[in-house]
Coordinates of C-alpha atoms in Angstrom, one line a residue:
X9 CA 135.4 -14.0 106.0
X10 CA 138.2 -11.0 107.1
X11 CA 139.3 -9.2 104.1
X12 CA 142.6 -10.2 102.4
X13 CA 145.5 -9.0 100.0
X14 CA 144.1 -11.2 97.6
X15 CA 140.6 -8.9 97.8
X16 CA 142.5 -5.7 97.9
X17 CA 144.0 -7.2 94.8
X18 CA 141.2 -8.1 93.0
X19 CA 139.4 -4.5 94.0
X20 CA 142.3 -2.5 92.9
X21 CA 141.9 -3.8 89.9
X22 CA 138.5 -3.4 89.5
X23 CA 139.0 0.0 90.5
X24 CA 141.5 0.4 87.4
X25 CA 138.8 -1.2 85.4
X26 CA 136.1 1.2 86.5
X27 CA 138.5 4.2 85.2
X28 CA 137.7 2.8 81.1
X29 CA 134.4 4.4 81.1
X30 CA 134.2 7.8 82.8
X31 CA 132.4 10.1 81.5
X32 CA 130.8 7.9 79.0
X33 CA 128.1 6.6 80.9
X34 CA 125.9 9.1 81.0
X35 CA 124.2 9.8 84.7
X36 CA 125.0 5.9 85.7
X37 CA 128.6 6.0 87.6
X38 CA 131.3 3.9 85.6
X39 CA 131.9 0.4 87.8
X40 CA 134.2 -2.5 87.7
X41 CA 133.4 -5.7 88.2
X42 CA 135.7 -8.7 88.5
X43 CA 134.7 -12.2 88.4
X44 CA 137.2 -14.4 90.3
X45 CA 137.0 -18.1 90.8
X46 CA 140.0 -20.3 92.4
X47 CA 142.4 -16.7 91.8
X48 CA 141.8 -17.1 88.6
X49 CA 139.5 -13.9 87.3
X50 CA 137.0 -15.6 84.8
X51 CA 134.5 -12.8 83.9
X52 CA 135.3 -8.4 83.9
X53 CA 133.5 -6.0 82.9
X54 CA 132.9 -2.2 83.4
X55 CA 129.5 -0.3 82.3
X56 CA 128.8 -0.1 78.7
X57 CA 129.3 3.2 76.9
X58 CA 125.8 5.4 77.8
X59 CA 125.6 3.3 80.8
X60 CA 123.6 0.0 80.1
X61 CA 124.3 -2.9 80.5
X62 CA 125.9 -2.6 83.4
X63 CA 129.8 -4.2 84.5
X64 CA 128.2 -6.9 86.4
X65 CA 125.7 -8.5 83.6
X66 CA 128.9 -8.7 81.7
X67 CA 131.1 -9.6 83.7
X68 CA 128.4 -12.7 84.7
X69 CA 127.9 -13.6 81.0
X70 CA 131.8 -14.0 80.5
X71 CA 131.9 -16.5 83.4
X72 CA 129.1 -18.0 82.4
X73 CA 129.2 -21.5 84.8
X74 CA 132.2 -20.4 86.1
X75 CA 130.7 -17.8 88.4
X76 CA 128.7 -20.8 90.0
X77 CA 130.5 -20.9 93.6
X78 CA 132.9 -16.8 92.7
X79 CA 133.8 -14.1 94.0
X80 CA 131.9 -11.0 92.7
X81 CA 134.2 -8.0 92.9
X82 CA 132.3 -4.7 92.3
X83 CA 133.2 -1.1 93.0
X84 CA 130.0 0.0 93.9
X85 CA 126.7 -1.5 95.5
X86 CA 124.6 -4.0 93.2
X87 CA 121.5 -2.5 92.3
X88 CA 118.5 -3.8 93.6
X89 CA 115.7 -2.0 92.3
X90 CA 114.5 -2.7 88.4
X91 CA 114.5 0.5 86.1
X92 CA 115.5 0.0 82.7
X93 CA 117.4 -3.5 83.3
X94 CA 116.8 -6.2 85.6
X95 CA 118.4 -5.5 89.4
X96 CA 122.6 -6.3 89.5
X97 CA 121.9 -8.5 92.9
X98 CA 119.3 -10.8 91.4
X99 CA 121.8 -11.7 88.3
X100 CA 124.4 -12.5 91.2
X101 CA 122.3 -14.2 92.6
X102 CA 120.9 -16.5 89.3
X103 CA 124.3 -17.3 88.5
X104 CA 125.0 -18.5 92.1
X105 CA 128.1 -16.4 92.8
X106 CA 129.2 -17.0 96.3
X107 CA 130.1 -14.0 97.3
X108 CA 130.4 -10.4 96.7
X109 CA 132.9 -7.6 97.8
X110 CA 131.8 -4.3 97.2
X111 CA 134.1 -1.1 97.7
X112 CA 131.7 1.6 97.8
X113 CA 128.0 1.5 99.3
X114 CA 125.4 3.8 97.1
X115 CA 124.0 6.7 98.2
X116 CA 121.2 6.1 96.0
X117 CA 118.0 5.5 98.1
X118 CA 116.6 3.2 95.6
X119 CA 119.9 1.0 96.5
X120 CA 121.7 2.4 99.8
X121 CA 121.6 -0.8 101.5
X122 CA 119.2 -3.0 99.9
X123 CA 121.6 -4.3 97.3
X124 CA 123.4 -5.4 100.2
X125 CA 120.7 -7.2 102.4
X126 CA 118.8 -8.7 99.5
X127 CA 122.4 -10.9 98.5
X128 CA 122.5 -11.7 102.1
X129 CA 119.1 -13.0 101.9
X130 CA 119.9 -14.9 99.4
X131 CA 122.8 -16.7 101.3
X132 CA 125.7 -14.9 100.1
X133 CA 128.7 -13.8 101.5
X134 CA 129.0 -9.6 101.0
X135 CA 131.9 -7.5 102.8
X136 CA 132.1 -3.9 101.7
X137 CA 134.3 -0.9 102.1
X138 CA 137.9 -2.5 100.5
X139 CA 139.6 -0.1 99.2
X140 CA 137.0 2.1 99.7
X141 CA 138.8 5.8 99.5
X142 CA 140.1 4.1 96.1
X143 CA 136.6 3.3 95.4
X144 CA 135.3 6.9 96.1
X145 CA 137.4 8.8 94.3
X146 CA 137.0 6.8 91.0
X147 CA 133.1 7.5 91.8
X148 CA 133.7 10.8 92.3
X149 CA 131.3 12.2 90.2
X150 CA 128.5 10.1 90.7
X151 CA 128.5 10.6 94.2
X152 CA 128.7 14.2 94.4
X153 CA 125.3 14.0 92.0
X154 CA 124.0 11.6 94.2
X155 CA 124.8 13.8 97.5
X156 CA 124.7 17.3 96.6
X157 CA 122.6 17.4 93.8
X158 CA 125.5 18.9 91.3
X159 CA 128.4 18.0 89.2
X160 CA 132.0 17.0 91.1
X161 CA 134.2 20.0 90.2
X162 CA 138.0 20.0 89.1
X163 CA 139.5 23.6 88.3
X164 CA 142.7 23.1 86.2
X165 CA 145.3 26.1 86.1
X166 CA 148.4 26.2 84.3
X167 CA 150.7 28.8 86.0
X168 CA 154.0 30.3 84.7
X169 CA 157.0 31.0 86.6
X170 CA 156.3 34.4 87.4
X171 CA 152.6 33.4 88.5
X172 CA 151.0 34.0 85.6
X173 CA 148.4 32.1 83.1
X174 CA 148.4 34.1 80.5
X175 CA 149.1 37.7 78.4
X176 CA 146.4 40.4 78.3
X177 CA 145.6 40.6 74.4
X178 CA 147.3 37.4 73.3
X179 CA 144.8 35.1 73.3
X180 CA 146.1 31.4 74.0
X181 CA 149.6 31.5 75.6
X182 CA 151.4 28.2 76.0
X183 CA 152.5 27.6 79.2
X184 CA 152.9 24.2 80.0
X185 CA 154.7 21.5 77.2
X186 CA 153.2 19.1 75.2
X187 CA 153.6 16.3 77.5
X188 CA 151.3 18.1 80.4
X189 CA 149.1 19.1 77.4
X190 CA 148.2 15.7 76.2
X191 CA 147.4 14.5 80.2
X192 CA 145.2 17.7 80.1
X193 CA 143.2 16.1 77.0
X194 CA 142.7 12.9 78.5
X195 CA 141.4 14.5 81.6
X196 CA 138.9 16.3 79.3
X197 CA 138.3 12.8 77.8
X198 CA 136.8 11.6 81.2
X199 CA 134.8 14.9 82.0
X200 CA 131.0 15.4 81.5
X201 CA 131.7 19.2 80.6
X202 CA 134.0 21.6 80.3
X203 CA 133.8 26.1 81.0
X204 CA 135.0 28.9 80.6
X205 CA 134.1 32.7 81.2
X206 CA 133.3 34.7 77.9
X207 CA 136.4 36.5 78.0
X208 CA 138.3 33.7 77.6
X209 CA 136.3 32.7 74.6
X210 CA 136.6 35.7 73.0
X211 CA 139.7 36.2 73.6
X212 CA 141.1 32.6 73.0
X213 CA 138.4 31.4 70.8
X214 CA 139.2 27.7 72.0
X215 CA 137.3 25.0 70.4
X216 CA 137.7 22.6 73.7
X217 CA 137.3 19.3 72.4
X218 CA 139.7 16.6 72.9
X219 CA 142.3 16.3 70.3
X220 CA 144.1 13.3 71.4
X221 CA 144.0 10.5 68.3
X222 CA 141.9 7.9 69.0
X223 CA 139.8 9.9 71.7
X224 CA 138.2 12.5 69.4
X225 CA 134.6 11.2 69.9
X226 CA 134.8 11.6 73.7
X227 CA 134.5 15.4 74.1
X228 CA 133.2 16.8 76.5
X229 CA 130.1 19.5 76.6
X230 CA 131.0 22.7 76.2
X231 CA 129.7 25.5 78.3
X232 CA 130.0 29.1 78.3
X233 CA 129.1 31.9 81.2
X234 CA 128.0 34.5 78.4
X235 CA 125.2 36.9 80.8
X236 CA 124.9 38.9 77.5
X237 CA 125.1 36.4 74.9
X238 CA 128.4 38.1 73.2
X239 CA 129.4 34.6 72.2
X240 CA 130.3 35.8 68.3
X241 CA 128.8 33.5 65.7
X242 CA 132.2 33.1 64.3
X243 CA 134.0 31.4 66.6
X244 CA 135.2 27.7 66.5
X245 CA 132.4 27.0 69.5
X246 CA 129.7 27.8 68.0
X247 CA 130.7 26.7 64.6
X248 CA 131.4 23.2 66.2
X249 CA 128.1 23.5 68.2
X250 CA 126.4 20.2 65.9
X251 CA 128.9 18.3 66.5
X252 CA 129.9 18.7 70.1
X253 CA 127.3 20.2 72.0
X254 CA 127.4 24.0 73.5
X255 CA 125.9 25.3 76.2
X256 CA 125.9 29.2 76.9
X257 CA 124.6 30.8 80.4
X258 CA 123.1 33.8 79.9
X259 CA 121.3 35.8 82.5
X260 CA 118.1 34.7 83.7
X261 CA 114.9 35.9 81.5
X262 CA 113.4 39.4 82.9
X263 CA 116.6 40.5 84.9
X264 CA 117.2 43.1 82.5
X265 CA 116.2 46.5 84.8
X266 CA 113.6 48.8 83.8
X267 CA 116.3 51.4 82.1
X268 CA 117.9 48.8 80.1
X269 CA 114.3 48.6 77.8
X270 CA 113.3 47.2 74.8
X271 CA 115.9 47.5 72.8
X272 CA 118.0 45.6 75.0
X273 CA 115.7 42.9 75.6
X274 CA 115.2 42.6 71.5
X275 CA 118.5 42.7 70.9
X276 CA 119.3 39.5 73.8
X277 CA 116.3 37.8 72.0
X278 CA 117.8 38.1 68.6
X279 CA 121.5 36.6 70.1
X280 CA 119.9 33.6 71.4
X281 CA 117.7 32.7 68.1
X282 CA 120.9 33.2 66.1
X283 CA 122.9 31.1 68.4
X284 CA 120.5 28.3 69.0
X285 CA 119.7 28.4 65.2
X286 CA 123.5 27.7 64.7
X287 CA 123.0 24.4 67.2
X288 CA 123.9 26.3 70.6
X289 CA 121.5 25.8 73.2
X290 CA 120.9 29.1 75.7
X291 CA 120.3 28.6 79.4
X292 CA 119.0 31.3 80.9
X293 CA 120.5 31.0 84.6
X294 CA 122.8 33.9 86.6
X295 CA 126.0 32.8 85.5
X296 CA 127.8 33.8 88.1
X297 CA 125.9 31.9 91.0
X298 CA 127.5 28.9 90.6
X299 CA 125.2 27.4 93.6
X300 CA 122.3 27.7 91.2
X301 CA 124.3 26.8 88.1
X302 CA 125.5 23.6 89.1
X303 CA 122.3 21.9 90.0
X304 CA 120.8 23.5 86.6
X305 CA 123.9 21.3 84.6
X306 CA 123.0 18.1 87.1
X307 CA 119.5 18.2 85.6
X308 CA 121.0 17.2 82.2
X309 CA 123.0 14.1 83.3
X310 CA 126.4 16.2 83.8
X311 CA 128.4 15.0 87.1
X312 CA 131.3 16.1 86.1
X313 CA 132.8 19.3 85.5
X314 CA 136.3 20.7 83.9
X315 CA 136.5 24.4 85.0
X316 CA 139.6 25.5 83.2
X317 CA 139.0 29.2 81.9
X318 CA 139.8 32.3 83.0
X319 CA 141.1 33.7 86.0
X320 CA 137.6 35.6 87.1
X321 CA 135.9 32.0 86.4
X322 CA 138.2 30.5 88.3
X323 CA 137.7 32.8 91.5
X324 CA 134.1 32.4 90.8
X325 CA 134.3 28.5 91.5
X326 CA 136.9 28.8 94.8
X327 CA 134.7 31.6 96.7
X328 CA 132.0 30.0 96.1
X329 CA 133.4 26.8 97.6
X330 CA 132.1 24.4 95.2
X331 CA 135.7 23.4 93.9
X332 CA 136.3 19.8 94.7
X333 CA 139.4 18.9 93.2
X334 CA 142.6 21.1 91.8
X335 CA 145.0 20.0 89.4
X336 CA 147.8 22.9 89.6
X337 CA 150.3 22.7 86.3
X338 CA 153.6 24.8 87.3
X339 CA 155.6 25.7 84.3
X340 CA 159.2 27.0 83.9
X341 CA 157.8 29.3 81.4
X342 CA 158.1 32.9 82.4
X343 CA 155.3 35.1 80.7
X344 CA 157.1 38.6 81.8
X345 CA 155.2 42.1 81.6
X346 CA 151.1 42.4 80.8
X347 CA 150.6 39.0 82.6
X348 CA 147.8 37.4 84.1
X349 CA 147.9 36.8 86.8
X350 CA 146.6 32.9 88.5
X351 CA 143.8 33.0 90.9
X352 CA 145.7 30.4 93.0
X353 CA 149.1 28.8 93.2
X354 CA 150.8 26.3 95.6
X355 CA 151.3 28.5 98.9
X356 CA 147.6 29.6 98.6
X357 CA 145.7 25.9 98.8
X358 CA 141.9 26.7 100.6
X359 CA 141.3 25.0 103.8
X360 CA 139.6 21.7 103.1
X361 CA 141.9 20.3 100.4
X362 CA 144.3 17.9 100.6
X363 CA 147.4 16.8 98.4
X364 CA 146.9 14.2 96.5
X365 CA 149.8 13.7 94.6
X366 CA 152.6 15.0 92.5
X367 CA 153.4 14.3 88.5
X368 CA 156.1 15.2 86.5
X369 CA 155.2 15.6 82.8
X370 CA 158.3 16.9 81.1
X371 CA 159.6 19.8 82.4
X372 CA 156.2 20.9 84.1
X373 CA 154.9 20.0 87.7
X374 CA 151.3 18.8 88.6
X375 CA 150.4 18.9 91.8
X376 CA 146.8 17.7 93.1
X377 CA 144.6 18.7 95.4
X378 CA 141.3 17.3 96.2
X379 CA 138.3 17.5 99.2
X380 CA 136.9 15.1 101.2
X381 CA 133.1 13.9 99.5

């Protein structure tokens, strides 16, 4: 059967569906499934919070009978492999759906594929790849995990007028309005993690949790590059550390030279036992090779990855090339003398990235920029 509107449609909506859930799934991706019988959809579903079950044992359970003769929408691949649940493909199959459109194929090699050929084997009817750029992008983070064995990367800036994103000694300088603001806390809503450099959390002593009422309980981790463990043990991070988890990079164990001695090395010992005794937990991994970093945070379930402090963490990120999306906030705000000054702004794009979009949210300007996975 060719593809039609009606299966863009349906996918598209899934799609929207699949957008409930991230970053609340843990390392499963966030999918959408639609069941649709006669136009009419009789069973939806995306993956439960933690990521079990998954959209398409719900989505089946809602039909119920109804999905005997359907159309299984689904945003990515069915699996086919048993873990901790039954596979996705044979509860399609059980229920006797029809057929299945998929927008995205997994990269997983325990699925890539097989989801696929063993609905076909069972008789039913699979097209994949509608709306699949769609697809991707709302999978973004699982399949960067998948592929490149780290978290999908979005570096937010807020940038004055004067091209700026802060004061030197202010601490936090509002540049953008409330309206840009709350979009920025709903994007940390849907993010693994969030960092920042140490300077800006000594100097801004953020807490970086999500504010937003109603969306309190989805912040993300928080992680710190901190080589000398200089995090104080009186700011709002570590004082929050039990109830939204904290993680601080500090330089990796025996890099301290020769010179540096004892002293050094007992004093680095007793910063990490005070943090982790305050609920902080110390990763001892150079901060400031981001190559090895971000495979070290993909080891603890994080695929995605808010970089949105500091101008030297910032450059870190882009020369390194592991940026994947940008999400530049221009402001009419002018910042004036002892400025910051951004890392990036609109006339200065790397190669590779292409824009996305543009959003108005009051009197401020986001503009997006994202690479190809």
């Amino acid at each position: 059967m060719s593809i039609t509107p009606h299966d863009e449609r349906f996918m598209a909506a899934a799609i929207r569906l699949s957008r409930w859930h991230l970053g609340r799934t843990a390392t499963n991706p966030s999918v959408g499934c639609l069941i649709v019988k006669d136009g009419v959809i009789v069973g939806r579903a995306v993956t439960a919070l933690s990521g079990r079950p998954h959209a398409e044992t719900q989505a089946l359970a809602e039909a119920g009978a109804l999905a005997r003769g359907a159309t299984a929408y689904v945003t990515l691949e069915p699996c086919s492999h048993h873990g901790r649940t039954p596979p996705c493909a044979e509860a399609l199959i059980a229920y006797g759906v029809a057929r299945v459109v998929i927008s995205v194929t997994d990269p997983d090699p325990r699925v890539s594929g097989h989801g696929i050929a063993v609905l076909r084997e069972a008789g039913i009817e699979v097209d994949a790849g509608v709306l699949e750029t769609e697809g991707r992008q709302s999978l973004a983070a699982y399949l960067t995990r998948q592929t490149k064995n780290r978290p999908y990367v979005t570096l937010k800036l807020a940038v004055s007028a004067d091209g700026m994103i802060g004061r030197h000694g202010a601490g936090q300088v509002a540049i953008t309005g409330p309206e840009a603001r709350a979009q920025v806390q709903a994007l940390r809503a849907e993010t693994d993690a969030i960092l920042v450099g140490i300077g800006t959390a000594i100097a801004d002593d953020p807490l970086l949790t999500v504010r937003s009422p109603g969306l309190e309980s989805q912040s993300p981790i928080r992680v710190v590059l901190d080589p000398s463990l200089a995090l104080p043990l009186t700011s709002k991070l570590v004082g929050t550390a039990r109830e939204v988890p904290v993680i601080v990079v500090a330089s990796e164990e025996g890099s301290l030279s020769q010179a540096e001695g004892d002293i050094a090395s007992t004093e680095m010992e007793s910063r990490r036992a005070a943090l982790e005794a305050a609920g902080v937990e110390v990763v001892h991994c150079n901060p400031y090779h981001p190559e090895v970093l971000l495979p070290a945070l993909a080891t603890r379930g994080i695929s995605s990855l808010l970089v949105e402090g500091g101008a030297k963490t910032a450059r870190l990120f882009l020369e390194a090339g592991l940026v994947d999306r940008i999400q530049l906030y221009q402001a009419p705000v002018v910042i004036g003398e002892g400025g910051i000054e951004s890392p990036l702004d609109a006339t200065d794009i790397p190669s590779g990235f292409a824009h996305t979009g543009t959003l108005m949210f009051g009197g401020d300007r986001l503009d997006e920029y994202e690479r190809g996975l």
